[in-house]
Structure formats: C-alpha cells, structure tokens
CSV table of C-alpha atoms in Angstrom, one decimal:
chain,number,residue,atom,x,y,z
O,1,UNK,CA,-8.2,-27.5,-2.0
O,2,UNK,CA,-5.2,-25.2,-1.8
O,3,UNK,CA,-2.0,-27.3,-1.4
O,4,UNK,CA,0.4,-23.9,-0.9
O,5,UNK,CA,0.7,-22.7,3.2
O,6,UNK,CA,0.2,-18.9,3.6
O,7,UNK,CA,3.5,-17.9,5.1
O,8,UNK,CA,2.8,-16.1,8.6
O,9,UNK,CA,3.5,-12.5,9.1
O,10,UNK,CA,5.2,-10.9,11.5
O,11,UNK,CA,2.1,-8.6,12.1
O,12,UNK,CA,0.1,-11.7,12.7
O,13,UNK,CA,2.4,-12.8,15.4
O,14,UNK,CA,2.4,-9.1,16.9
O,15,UNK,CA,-1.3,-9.4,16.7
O,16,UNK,CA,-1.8,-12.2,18.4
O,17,UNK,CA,1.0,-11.5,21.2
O,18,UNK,CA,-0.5,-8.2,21.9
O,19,UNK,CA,-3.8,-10.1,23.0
O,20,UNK,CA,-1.9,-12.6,25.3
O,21,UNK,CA,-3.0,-12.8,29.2
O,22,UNK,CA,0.2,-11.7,31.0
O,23,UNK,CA,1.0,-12.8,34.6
O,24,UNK,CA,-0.2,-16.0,34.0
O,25,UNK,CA,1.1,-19.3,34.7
O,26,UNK,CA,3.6,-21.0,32.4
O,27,UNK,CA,3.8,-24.5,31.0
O,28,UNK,CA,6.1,-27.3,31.2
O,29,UNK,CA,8.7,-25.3,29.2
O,30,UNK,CA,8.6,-22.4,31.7
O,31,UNK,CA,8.8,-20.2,29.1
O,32,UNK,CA,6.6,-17.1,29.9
O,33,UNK,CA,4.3,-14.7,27.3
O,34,UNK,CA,6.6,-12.1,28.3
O,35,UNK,CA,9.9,-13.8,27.1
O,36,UNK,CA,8.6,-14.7,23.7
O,37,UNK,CA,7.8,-10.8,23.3
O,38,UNK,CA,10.8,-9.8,24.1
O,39,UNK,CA,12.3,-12.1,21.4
O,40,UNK,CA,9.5,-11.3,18.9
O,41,UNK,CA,10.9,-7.4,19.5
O,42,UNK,CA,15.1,-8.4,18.8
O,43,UNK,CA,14.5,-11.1,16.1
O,44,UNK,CA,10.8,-10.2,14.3
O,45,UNK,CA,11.3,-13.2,12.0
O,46,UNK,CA,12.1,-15.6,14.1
O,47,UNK,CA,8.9,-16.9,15.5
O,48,UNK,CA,6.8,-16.3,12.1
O,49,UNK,CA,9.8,-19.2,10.2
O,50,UNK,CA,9.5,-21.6,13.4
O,51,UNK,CA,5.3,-21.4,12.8
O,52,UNK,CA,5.5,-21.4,9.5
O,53,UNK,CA,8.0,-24.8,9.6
O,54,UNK,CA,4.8,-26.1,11.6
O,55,UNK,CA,2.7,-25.7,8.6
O,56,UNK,CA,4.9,-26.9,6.0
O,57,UNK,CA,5.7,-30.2,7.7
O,58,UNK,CA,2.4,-30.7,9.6
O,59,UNK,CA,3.8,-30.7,12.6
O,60,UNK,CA,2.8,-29.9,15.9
O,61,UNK,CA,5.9,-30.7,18.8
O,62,UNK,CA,4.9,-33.3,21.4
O,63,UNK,CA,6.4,-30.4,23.9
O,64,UNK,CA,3.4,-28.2,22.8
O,65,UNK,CA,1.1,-31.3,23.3
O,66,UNK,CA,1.9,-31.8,26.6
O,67,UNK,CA,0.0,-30.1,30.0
O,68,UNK,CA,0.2,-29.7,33.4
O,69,UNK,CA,-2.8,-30.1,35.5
O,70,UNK,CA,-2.5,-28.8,38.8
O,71,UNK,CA,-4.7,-29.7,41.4
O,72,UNK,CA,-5.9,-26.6,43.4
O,73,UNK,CA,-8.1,-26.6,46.6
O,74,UNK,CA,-10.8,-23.9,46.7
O,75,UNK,CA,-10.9,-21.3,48.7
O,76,UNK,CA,-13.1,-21.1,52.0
O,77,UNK,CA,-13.9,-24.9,52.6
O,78,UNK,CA,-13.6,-26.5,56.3
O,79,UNK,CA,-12.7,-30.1,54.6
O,80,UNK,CA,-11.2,-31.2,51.4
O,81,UNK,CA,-12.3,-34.7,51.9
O,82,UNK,CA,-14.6,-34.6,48.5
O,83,UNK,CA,-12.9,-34.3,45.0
O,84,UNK,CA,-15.4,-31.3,44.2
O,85,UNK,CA,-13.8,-29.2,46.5
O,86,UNK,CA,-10.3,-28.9,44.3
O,87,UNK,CA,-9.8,-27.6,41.0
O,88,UNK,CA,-7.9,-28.4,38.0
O,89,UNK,CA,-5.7,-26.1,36.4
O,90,UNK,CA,-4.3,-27.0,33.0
O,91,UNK,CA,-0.8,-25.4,31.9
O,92,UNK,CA,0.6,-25.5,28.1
O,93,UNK,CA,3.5,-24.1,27.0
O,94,UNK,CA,2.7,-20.6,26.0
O,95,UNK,CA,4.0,-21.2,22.1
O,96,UNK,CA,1.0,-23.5,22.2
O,97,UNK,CA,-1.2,-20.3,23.1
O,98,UNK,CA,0.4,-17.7,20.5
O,99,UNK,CA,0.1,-20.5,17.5
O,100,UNK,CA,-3.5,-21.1,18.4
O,101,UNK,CA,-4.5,-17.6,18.7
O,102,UNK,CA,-2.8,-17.3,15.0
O,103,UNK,CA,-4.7,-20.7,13.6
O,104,UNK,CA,-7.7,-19.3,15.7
O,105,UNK,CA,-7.9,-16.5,13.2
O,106,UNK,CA,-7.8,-18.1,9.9
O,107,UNK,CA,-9.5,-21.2,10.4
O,108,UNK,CA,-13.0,-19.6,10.2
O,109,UNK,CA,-12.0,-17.4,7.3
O,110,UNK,CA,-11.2,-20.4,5.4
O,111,UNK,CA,-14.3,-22.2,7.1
O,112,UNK,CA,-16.6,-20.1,5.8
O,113,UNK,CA,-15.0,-20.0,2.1
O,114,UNK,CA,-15.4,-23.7,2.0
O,115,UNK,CA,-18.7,-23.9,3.3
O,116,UNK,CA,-17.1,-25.6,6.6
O,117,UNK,CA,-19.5,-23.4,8.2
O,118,UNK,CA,-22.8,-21.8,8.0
O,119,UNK,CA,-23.2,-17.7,9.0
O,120,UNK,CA,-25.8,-19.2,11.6
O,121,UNK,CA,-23.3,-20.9,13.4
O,122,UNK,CA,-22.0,-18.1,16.0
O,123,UNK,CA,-18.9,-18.2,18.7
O,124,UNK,CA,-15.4,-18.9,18.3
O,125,UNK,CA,-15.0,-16.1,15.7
O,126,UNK,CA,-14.7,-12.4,15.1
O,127,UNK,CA,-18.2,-10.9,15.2
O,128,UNK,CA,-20.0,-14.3,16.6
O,129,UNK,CA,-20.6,-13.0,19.8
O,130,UNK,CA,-23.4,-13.9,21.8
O,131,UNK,CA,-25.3,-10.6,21.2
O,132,UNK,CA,-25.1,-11.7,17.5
O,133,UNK,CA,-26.9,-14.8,18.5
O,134,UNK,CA,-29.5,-13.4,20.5
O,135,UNK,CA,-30.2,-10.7,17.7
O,136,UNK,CA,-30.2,-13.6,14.6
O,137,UNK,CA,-32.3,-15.6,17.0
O,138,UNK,CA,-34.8,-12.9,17.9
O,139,UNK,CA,-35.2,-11.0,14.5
O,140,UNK,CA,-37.4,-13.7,12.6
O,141,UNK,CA,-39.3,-13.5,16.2
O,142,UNK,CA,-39.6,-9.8,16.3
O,143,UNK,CA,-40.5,-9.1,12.5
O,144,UNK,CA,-43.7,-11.8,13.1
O,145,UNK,CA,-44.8,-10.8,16.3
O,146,UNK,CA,-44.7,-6.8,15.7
O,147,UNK,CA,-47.0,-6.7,12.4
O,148,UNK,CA,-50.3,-5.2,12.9
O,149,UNK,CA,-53.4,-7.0,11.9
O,150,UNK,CA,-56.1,-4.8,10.2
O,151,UNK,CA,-58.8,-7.4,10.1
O,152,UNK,CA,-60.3,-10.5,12.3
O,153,UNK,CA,-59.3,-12.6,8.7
O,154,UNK,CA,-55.7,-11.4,8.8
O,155,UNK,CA,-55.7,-11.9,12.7
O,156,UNK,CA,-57.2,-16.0,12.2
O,157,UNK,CA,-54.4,-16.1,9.9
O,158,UNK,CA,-51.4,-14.9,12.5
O,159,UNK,CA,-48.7,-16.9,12.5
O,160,UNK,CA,-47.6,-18.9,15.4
O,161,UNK,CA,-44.1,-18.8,16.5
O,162,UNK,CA,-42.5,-21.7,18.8
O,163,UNK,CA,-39.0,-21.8,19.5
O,164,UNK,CA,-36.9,-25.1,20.7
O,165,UNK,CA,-33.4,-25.3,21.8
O,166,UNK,CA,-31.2,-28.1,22.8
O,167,UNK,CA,-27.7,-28.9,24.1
O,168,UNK,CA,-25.2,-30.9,22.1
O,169,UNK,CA,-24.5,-33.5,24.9
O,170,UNK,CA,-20.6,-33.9,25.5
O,171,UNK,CA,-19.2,-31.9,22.8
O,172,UNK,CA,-15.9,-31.3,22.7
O,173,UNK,CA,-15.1,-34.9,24.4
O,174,UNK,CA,-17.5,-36.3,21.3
O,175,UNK,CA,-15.2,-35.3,18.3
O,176,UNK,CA,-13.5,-37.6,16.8
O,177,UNK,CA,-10.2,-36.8,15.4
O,178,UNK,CA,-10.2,-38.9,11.9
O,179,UNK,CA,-14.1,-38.3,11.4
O,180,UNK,CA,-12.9,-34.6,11.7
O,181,UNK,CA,-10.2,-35.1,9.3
O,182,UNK,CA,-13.0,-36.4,6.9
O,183,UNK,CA,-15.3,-33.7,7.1
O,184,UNK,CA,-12.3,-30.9,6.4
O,185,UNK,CA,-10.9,-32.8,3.9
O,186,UNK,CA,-14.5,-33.5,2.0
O,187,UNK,CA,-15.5,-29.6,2.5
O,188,UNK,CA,-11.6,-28.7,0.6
O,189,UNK,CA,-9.8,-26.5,3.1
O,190,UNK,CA,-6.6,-25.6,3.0
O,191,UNK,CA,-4.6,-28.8,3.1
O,192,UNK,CA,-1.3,-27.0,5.5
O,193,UNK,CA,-4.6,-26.8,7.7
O,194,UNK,CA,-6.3,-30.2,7.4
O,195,UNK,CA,-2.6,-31.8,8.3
O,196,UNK,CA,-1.4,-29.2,11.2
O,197,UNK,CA,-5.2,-29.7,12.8
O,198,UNK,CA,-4.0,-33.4,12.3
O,199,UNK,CA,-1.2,-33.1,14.5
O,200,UNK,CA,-2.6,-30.9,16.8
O,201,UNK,CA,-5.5,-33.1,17.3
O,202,UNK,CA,-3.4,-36.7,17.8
O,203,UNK,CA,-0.4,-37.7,20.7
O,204,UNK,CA,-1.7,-35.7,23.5
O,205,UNK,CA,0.4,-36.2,27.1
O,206,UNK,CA,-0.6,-34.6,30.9
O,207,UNK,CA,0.8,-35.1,33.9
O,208,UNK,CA,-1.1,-34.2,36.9
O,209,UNK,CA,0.6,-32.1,39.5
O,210,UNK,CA,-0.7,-32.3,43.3
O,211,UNK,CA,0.8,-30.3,46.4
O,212,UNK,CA,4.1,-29.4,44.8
O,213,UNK,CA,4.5,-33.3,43.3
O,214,UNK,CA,4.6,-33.7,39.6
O,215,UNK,CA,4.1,-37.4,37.6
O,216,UNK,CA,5.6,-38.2,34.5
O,217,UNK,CA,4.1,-37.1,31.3
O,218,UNK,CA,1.1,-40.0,30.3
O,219,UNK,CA,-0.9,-40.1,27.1
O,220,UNK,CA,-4.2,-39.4,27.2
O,221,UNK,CA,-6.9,-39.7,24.2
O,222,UNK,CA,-9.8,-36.9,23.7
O,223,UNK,CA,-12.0,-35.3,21.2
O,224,UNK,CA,-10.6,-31.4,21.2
O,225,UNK,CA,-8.9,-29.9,24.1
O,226,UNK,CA,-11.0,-28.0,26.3
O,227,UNK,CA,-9.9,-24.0,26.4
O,228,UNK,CA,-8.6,-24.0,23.1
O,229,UNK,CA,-9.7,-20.9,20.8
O,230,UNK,CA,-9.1,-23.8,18.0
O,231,UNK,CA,-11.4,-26.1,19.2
O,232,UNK,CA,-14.3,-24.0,19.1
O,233,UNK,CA,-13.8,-23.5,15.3
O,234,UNK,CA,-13.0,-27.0,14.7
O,235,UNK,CA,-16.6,-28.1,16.3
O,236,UNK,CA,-18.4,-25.7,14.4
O,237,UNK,CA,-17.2,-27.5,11.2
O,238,UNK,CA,-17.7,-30.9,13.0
O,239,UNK,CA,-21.2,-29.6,14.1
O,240,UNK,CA,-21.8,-28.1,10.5
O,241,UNK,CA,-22.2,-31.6,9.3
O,242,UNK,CA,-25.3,-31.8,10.9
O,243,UNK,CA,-26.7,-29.0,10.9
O,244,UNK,CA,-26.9,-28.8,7.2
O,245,UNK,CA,-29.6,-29.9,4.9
O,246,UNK,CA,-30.4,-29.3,1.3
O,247,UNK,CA,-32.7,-26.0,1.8
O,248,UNK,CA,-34.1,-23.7,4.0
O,249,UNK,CA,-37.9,-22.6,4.3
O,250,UNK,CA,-38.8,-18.9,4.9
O,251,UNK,CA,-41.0,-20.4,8.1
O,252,UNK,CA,-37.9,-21.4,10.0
O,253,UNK,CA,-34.6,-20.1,11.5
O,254,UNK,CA,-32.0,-22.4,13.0
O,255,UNK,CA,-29.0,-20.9,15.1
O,256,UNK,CA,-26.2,-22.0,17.0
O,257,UNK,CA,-24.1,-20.9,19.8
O,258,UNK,CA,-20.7,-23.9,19.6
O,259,UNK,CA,-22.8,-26.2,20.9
O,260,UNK,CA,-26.3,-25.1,22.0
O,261,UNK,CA,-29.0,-25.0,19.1
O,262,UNK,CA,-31.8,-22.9,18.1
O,263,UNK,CA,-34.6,-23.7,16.1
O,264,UNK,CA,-37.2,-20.9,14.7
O,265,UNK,CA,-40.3,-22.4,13.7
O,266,UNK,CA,-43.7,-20.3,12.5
O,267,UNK,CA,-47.0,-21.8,11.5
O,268,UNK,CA,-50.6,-21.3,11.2
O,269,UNK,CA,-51.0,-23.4,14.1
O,270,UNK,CA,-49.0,-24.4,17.7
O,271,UNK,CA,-49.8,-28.1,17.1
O,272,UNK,CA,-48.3,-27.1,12.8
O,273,UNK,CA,-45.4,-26.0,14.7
O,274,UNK,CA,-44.6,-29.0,16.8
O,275,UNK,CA,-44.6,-31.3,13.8
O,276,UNK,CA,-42.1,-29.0,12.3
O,277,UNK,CA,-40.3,-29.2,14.9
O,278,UNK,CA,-40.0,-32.5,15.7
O,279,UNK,CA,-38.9,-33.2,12.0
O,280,UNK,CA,-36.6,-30.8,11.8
O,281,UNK,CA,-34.7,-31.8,15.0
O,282,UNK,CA,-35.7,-35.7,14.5
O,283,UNK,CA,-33.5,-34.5,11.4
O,284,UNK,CA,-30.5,-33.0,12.6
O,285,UNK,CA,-29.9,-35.2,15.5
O,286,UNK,CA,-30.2,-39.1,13.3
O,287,UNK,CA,-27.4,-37.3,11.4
O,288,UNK,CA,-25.6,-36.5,14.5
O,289,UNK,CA,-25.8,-39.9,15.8
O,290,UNK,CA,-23.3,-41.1,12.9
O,291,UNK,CA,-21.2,-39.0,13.9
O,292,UNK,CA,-21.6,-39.8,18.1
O,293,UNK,CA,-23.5,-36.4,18.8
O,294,UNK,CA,-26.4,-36.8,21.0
O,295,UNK,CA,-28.6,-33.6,22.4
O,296,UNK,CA,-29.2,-33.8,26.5
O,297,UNK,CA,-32.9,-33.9,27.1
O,298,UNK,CA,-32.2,-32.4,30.5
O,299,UNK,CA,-31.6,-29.3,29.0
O,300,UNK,CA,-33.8,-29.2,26.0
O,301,UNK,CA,-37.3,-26.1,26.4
O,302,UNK,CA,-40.0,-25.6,23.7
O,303,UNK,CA,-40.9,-21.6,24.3
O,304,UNK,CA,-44.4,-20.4,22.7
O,305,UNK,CA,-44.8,-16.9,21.4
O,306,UNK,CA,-47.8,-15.8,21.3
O,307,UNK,CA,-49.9,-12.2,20.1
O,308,UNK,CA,-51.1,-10.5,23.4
O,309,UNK,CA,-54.5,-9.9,21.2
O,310,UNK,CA,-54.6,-14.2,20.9
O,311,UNK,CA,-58.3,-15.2,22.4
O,312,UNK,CA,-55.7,-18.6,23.4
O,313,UNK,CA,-53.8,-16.5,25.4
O,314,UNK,CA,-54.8,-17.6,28.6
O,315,UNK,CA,-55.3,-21.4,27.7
O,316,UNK,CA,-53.1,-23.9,29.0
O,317,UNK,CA,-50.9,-25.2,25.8
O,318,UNK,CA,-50.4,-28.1,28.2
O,319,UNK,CA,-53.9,-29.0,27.8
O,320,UNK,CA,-55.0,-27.7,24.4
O,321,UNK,CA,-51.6,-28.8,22.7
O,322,UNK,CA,-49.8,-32.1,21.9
O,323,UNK,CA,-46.6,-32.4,23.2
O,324,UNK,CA,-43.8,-32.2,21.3
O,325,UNK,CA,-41.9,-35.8,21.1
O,326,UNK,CA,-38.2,-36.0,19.9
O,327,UNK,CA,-36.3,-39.5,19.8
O,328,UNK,CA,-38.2,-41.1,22.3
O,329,UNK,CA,-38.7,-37.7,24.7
O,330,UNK,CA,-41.6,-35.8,25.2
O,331,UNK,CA,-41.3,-32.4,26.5
C-alpha cells in the first residue's frame, strides 16, 4: 500500500477545469466554475496546494459536503398536486466538482493496479464506454455463432450460447461506507486515497430549498452520492468483491456496466447452460448478500442464441427447456 500522496499538478487541475459544465448552477458557496478559472489563470498553484492539503490530512471540508436540493416543478402540467410532478435538483459547491473530476481520474488507475477492479467491469472510466460493453459482451457471442460447421458430427456438437443479465438492486444507496473502507484497504490502494474516500464518504448535510425558501443545513446518511464521477469508481471496487472468484472457464464471459451484469454462458446443451447459469449467479449474488447487494428480479432476462441451421429452432424453449431458477425465482 503506498503511504506517500502524489502531489497534484497544475495540468491536472487545467484538465479537469477545461471539462467543467459552464452556465450551470452554483452551490451553497456561490462560487461559480468560471471564478475558480479565473483564479486557476493568476495564481496556477494555488488550487493544486489547497487539493493536495486535502490528501495529506484526509480531509474533505463539511462546506463541500453540503447540497442544496431545489425542488422544481415540471414543465407542462395542469396540477402540481402529486410529488411526481416536481424535480429535485441537487447543488454542491463547484470545488466539490473540480476535486472529483481530479480523484475521478486516478482512482481507476490505481483500481486496476490493485486488482480493485476487473478489465470486465466497464463505466466510470476512460475507455469503459458502453460501446466497450456491448463489444466485450458480444465478441464471445459472435466468434461461437459465426464458425461454419462442415459435418452433421461437428453441427450435433454446436455450442449453445445463453446469455443472462441482472440488475444490482439499489446500488449506490446499498454501499456501505466502512465495508468500503475494508475492501480498499484489503485490495492495498493508495492509503491518501483510502482516507480522503473516507472523508468524502462520512458527515454528509442537505438542505432542501422550495419556492425561493431555504432550511437549514440537516445530516443525512447514504451509501455514495448520486451524480458523482467518484461514486461510480468506488462501486465498481465495492461490486468487484463479488464479482470475483478464483478462475474463469473458457465457456463463460461475465461483464458489467456499474451496476447491471452480464453473464456469457456456452454449452453442449440449453438445459447445460442453465445449470451454469444458475451456479454461477447463485454464486455471485450469496456473496453479495454479505455485503447487502441484492439483484431485482423485475429486471432480470435469460436471452437464447441459437444457429439459424438448429432443427430446434422453431421449438418453444418454454416447453422443451427447464427454467432457469435463481434464489428462489424462476424466469
């Protein structure tokens, strides 16, 4: 675990200021993305020694920690009797925004050099896009489906290709801040990390703000703050833990978008593949439990690939096929 903090540069603050949303609205400090450019172009140093004194002392300012969520009515509606029809709008302090987008950046660099996180595990990150998800999800599909068979032996032999994904029910809300401390503590990142993800994590105050009235600052308690480029690295390590397991066969292919999951299976067989299947997420989601992740059944679909030269390809899989049963749920 490295105990030294890597100092931030001054092109890591240009960076990361250069990709800021102008115009938008300010937090509590009403201090805008435009003013801390400004002082970023007289003093260069000066914001790269105030983050960098956030590293060294773990600390991350109960200012930054605090929001404002507005209350906004939609547009268009002839009533605002029900509670759908507003919107909440949640407003940091833009040094909140700048620091993140710096953490934001290293944090999967020094994921991945822990073994924090898997290559599998996509979003949140440069080059993690959702096209890269589709194409690591799809290859293993492709490269099965697209080999010719020369003979009726080779074609009995075709492999059968099922794919299931599921939802991680909750996510962000089911992170739990010490549990998280664990997991990047046992996987050796950079301790100035571990302790600043510490602070940012803990403390947390809104005040909600409703036609032009603001309340007082009250603490709150969550798993990771929703919108944050942060939190979406810090589930993928908190996910990770699940996800994981001692090795992987050459018949399956797991991916994972922050918190959706998809599982690659091939087989001789479909009813082969279901058992796979069903061990391999019985597997990940008992070791999820520990750690208060639960999948949403809701939103949970077992897909079939099948050759277009299969003599099954115009049987019901309902009817020739067991269903495929995870914890309790059959789908």
């Amino acid at each position: 675990m490295q105990h030294h903090t890597r100092s931030v540069t001054t092109h890591e603050v240009q960076l990361a200021i250069s990709h800021l949303q102008y115009g938008t609205s300010v937090g509590p400090d009403v201090i805008s993305y435009t003013t801390l450019r400004h002082v970023h172009e007289a003093v260069p140093g000066l914001l790269p020694l105030l983050f960098d004194a956030c590293f060294r002392n773990a600390v991350h300012p109960l200012e930054w920690k605090t929001a404002n969520c507005i209350i906004i009515p939609k547009p268009g509606k002839t009533t605002y009797s029900d509670p759908k029809f507003y919107r909440p709008i949640s407003l940091q302090s833009c040094f909140v925004k700048l620091l993140e987008a710096i953490v934001a950046k290293r944090l999967p660099h020094a994921a991945i050099l822990c073994g924090a996180t898997r290559p599998s595990q996509m979003g949140g990150q440069t080059d993690k896009s959702a096209v890269n998800t589709l194409l690591h999800t799809i290859t293993p599909i492709t490269n099965t489906i697209s080999i010719k068979k020369k003979s009726s032996s080779a074609m009995n032999a075709a492999q059968r290709l099922a794919v299931l994904t599921y939802d991680i029910e909750g996510a962000f809300n089911q992170v739990h801040p010490t549990t998280l401390q664990q997991v990047m503590t046992q996987r050796r990142m950079p301790i100035y990390l571990v302790r600043w993800i510490e602070a940012f994590n803990t403390d947390r105050q809104i005040s909600f703000g409703f036609d032009q009235q603001m309340e007082e600052p009250q603490p709150y308690r969550c798993g990771l703050p929703q919108g944050s480029p942060v939190s979406l690295v810090l589930f993928l390590i908190f996910r990770n833990a699940i996800l994981e397991k001692p090795h992987y066969p050459s018949d399956a292919v797991d991916t994972s978008y922050i918190d959706d999951v998809c599982m690659v299976q091939t087989s001789r067989t479909i009813a082969r593949g279901n058992t796979l299947l069903e061990a391999r997420t019985e597997q990940h989601l008992l070791r999820g439990v520990h750690r208060g992740l639960t999948f949403s059944p809701a939103k949970t679909e077992l897909l079939y690939y099948l050759l277009a030269t299969s003599k099954n390809k115009n049987i019901s899989l309902e009817s020739s096929h067991p269903p495929l049963r995870i914890i309790n749920n059959v789908l």
